[in-house]
Short mmCIF file of C-alpha atoms in Angstrom, two decimals:
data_model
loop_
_atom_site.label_atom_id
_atom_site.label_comp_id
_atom_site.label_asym_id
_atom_site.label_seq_id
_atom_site.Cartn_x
_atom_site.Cartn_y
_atom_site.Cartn_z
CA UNK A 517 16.47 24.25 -51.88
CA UNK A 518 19.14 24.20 -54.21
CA UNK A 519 18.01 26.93 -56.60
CA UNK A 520 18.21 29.47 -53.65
CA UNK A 521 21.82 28.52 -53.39
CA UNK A 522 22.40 30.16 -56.18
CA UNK A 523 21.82 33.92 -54.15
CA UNK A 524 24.80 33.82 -52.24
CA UNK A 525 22.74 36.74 -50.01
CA UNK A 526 19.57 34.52 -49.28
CA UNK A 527 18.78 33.57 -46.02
CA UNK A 528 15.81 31.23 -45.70
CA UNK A 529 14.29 31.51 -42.34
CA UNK A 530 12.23 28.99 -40.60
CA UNK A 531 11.02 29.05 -37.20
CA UNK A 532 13.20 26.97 -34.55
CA UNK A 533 15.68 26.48 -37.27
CA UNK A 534 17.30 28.34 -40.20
CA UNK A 535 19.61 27.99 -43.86
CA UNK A 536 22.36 30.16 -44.55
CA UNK A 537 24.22 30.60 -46.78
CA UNK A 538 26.79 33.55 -45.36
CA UNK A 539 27.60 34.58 -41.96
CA UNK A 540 24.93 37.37 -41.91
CA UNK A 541 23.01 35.40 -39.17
CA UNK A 542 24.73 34.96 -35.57
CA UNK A 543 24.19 31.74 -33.35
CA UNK A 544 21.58 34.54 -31.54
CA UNK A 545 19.81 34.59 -34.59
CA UNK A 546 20.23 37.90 -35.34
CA UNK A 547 20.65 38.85 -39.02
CA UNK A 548 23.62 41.57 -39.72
CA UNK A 549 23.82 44.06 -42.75
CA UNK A 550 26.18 44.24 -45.63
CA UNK A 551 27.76 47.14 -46.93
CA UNK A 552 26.92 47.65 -50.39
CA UNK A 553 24.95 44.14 -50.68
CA UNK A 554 21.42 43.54 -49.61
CA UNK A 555 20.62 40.64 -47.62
CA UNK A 556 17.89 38.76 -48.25
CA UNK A 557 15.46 37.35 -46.20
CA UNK A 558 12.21 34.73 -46.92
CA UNK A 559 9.68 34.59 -43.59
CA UNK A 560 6.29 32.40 -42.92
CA UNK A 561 3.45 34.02 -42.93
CA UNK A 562 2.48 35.21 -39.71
CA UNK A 563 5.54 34.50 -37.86
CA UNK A 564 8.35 37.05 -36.60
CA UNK A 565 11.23 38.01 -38.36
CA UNK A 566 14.63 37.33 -37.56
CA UNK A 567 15.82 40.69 -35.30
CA UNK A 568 18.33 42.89 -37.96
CA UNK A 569 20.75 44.29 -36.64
CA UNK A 570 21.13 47.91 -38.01
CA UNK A 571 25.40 47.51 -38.53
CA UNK A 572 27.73 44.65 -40.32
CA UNK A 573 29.46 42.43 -38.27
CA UNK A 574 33.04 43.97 -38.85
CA UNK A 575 31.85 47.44 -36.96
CA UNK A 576 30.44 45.64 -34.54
CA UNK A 577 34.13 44.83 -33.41
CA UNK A 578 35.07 48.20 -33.64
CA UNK A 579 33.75 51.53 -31.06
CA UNK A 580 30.72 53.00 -32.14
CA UNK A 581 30.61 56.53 -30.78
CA UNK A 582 27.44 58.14 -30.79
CA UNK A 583 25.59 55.86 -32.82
CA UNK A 584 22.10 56.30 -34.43
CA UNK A 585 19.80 54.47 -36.50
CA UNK A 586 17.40 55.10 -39.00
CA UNK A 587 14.96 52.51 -40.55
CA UNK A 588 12.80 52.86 -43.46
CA UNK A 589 10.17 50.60 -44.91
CA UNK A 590 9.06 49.41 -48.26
CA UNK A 591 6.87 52.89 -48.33
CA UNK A 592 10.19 54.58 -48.33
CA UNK A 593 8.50 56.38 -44.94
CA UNK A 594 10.76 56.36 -41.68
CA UNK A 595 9.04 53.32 -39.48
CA UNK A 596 8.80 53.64 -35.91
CA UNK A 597 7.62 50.91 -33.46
CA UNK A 598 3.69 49.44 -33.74
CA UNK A 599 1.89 46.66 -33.73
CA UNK A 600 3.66 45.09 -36.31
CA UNK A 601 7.25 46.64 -36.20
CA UNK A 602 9.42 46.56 -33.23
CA UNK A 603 12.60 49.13 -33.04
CA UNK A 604 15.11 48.80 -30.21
CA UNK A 605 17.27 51.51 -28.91
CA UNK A 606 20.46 49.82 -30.21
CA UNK A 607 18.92 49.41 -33.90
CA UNK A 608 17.40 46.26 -34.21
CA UNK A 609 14.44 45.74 -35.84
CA UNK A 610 12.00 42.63 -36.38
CA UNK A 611 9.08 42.31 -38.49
CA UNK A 612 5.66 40.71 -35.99
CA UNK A 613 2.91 38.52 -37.71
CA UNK A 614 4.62 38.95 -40.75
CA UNK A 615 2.45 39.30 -44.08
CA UNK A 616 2.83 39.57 -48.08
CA UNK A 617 2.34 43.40 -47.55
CA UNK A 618 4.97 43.80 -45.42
CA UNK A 619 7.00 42.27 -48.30
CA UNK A 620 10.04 44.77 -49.71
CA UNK A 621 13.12 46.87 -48.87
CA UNK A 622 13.97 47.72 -45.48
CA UNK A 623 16.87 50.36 -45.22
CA UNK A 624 18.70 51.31 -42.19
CA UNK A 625 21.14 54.01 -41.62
CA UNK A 626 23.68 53.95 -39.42
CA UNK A 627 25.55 57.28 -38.40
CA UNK A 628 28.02 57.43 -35.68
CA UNK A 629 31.22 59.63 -35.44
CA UNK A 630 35.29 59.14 -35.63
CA UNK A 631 37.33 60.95 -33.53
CA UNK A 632 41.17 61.99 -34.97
CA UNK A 633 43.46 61.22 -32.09
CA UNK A 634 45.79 63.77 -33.54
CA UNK A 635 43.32 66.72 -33.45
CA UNK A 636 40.30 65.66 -31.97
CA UNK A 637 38.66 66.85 -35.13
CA UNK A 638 35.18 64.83 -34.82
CA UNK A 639 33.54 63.68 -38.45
CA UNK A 640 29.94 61.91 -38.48
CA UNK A 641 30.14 58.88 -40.77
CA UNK A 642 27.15 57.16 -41.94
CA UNK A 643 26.84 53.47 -43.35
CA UNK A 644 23.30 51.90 -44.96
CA UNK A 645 22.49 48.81 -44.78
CA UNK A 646 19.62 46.89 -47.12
CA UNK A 647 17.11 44.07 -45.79
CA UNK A 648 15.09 42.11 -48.67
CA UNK A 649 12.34 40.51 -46.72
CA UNK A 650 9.55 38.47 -48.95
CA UNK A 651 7.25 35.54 -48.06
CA UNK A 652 8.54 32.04 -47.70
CA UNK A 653 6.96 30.45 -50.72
CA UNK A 654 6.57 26.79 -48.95
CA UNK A 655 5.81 27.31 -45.64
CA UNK A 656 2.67 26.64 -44.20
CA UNK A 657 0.06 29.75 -44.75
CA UNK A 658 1.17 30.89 -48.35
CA UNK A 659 -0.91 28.06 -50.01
CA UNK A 660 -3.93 29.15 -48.32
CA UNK A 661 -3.49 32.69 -49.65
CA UNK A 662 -3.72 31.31 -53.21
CA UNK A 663 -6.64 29.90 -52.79
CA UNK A 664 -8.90 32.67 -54.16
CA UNK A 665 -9.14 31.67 -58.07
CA UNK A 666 -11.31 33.52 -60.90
CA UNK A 667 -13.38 31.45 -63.68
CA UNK A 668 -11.74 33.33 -66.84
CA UNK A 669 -14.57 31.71 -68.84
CA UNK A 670 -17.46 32.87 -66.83
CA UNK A 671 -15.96 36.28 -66.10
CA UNK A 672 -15.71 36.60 -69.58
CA UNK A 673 -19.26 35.66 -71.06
CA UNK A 674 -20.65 37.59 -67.90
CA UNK A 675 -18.69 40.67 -69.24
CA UNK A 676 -20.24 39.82 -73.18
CA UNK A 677 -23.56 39.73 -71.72
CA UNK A 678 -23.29 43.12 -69.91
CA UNK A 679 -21.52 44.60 -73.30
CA UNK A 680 -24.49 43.48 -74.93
CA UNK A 681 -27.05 44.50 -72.38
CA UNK A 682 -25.73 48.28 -72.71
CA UNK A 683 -25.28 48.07 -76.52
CA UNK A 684 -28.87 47.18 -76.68
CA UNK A 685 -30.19 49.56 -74.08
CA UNK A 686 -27.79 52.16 -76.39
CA UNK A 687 -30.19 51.71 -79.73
CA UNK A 688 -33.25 51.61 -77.43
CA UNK A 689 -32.11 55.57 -76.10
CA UNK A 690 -31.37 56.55 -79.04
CA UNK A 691 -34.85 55.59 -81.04
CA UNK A 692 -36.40 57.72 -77.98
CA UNK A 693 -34.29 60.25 -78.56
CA UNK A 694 -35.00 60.68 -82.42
CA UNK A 695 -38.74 60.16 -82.13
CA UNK A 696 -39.50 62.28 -79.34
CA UNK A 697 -36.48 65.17 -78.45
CA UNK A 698 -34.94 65.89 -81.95
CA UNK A 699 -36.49 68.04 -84.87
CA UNK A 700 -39.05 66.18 -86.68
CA UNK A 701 -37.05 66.80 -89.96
CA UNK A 702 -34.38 64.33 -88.53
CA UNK A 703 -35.42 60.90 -90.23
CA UNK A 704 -36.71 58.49 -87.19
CA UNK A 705 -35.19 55.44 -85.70
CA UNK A 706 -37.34 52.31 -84.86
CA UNK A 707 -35.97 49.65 -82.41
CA UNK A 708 -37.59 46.16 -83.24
CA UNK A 709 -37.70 44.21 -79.50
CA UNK A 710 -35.67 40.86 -79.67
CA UNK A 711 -33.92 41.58 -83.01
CA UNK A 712 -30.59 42.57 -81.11
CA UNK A 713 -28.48 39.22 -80.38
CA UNK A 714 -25.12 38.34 -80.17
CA UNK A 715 -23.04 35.33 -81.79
CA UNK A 716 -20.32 33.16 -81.06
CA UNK A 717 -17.82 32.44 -83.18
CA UNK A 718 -14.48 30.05 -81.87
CA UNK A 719 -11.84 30.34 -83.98
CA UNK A 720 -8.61 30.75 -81.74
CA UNK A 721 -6.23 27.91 -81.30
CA UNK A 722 -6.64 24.96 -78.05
CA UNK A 723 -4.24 26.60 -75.29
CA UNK A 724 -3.84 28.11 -71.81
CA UNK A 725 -5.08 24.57 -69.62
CA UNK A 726 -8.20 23.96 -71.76
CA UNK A 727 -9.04 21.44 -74.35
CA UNK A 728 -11.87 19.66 -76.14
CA UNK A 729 -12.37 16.75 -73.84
CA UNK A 730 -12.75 18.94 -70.52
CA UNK A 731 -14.52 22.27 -72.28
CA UNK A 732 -16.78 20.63 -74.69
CA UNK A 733 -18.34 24.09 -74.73
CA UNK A 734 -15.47 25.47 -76.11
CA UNK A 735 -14.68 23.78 -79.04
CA UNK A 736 -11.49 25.70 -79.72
CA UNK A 737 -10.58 26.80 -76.26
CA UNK A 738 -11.02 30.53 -77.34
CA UNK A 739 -14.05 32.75 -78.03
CA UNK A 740 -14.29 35.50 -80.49
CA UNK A 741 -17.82 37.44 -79.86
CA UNK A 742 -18.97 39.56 -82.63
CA UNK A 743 -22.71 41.74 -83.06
#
């Protein structure tokens, strides 16, 4: 935890219980914007949000006349409420079954109007606000997402073998192609089955997790392919 203390913005969320660091977040839970700062926010995976509150808690003291709200999502496209995003009346948001995609900016503008006393001269006055919202990295549910894992090794003599494959089935075309469709003047082009092969050669240094004792068939760790 101490490396997040370092954001003085971050507020790490946790269901029945939260961290802040600033007074953002109200003993209601609900998370307030900062002028000019964006507030930061980690979630669980599939969880809800804390509700944000479309205003900073110094206007909140203050009349609002005529207030409006507009929130808009990572895909800088105007939200309105669904499945997964809830919008109040009054401006507050919250994010349902939260999930990596869902990850990103939220923006909310506020625009309400001041009234001179003097003149009654009305002016419309709008504030934004900034929400970073991203995955909690150690709650339950994020682990299981990493799960998924490639083998680099066999992706990558699968991918020599079907680079040879086509190379080979290349030379094969193109003997057809001289014997049979071009002029007869054009010298020919003979493919001799099973003389196409491919070699190995390891010559890069140990490195990136692997080693002699665990990939024996790797004796360097690295392959270089050449034909």
């Amino acid at each position: 935890m101490r490396a997040w203390v370092l954001l003085s913005a971050v507020l790490w969320y946790l269901t029945g219980g939260g961290w802040q660091r600033n007074s953002e977040r109200t003993e209601k839970g609900f998370i307030y914007g900062k002028p000019g700062h964006p507030v930061k926010l980690y979630v669980k995976l599939h969880h809800n949000s804390p509700i944000l509150v479309c205003m900073d808690l110094k206007r909140t003291e203050k009349e609002t006349v005529d207030p409006t709200y507009l929130w808009v999502g990572p895909n800088e496209k105007p939200l309105t409420g669904n499945n997964k995003i809830n919008i109040t009346k009054t401006g507050k948001l919250m994010v349902k079954d939260f999930l990596e995609p869902l990850s990103g900016l939220y923006t909310c503008t506020l625009s309400y109007k001041t009234v001179k006393a003097e003149t009654q001269e009305e002016k419309v006055v709008k504030q934004r606000y900034d929400f970073m919202i991203f995955v909690n990295p150690f709650a339950p549910g994020w682990k299981g997402k990493c799960n998924e894992s490639v083998d680099c090794q066999d992706n990558t003599n699968h991918n020599i073998l079907q680079a040879r494959n086509r190379i080979e089935e290349f030379f094969r075309s193109q003997a057809y192609i001289f014997n049979h469709d071009f002029n007869k003047t054009l010298p020919a082009m003979h493919f001799v089955d099973h003389s196409f092969q491919i070699v190995r050669i390891d010559s890069c240094r140990p490195g990136f997790g692997k080693n002699e004792g665990l990939h024996s068939n790797c004796a360097t760790c690295c392959g270089n392919y050449k034909i």
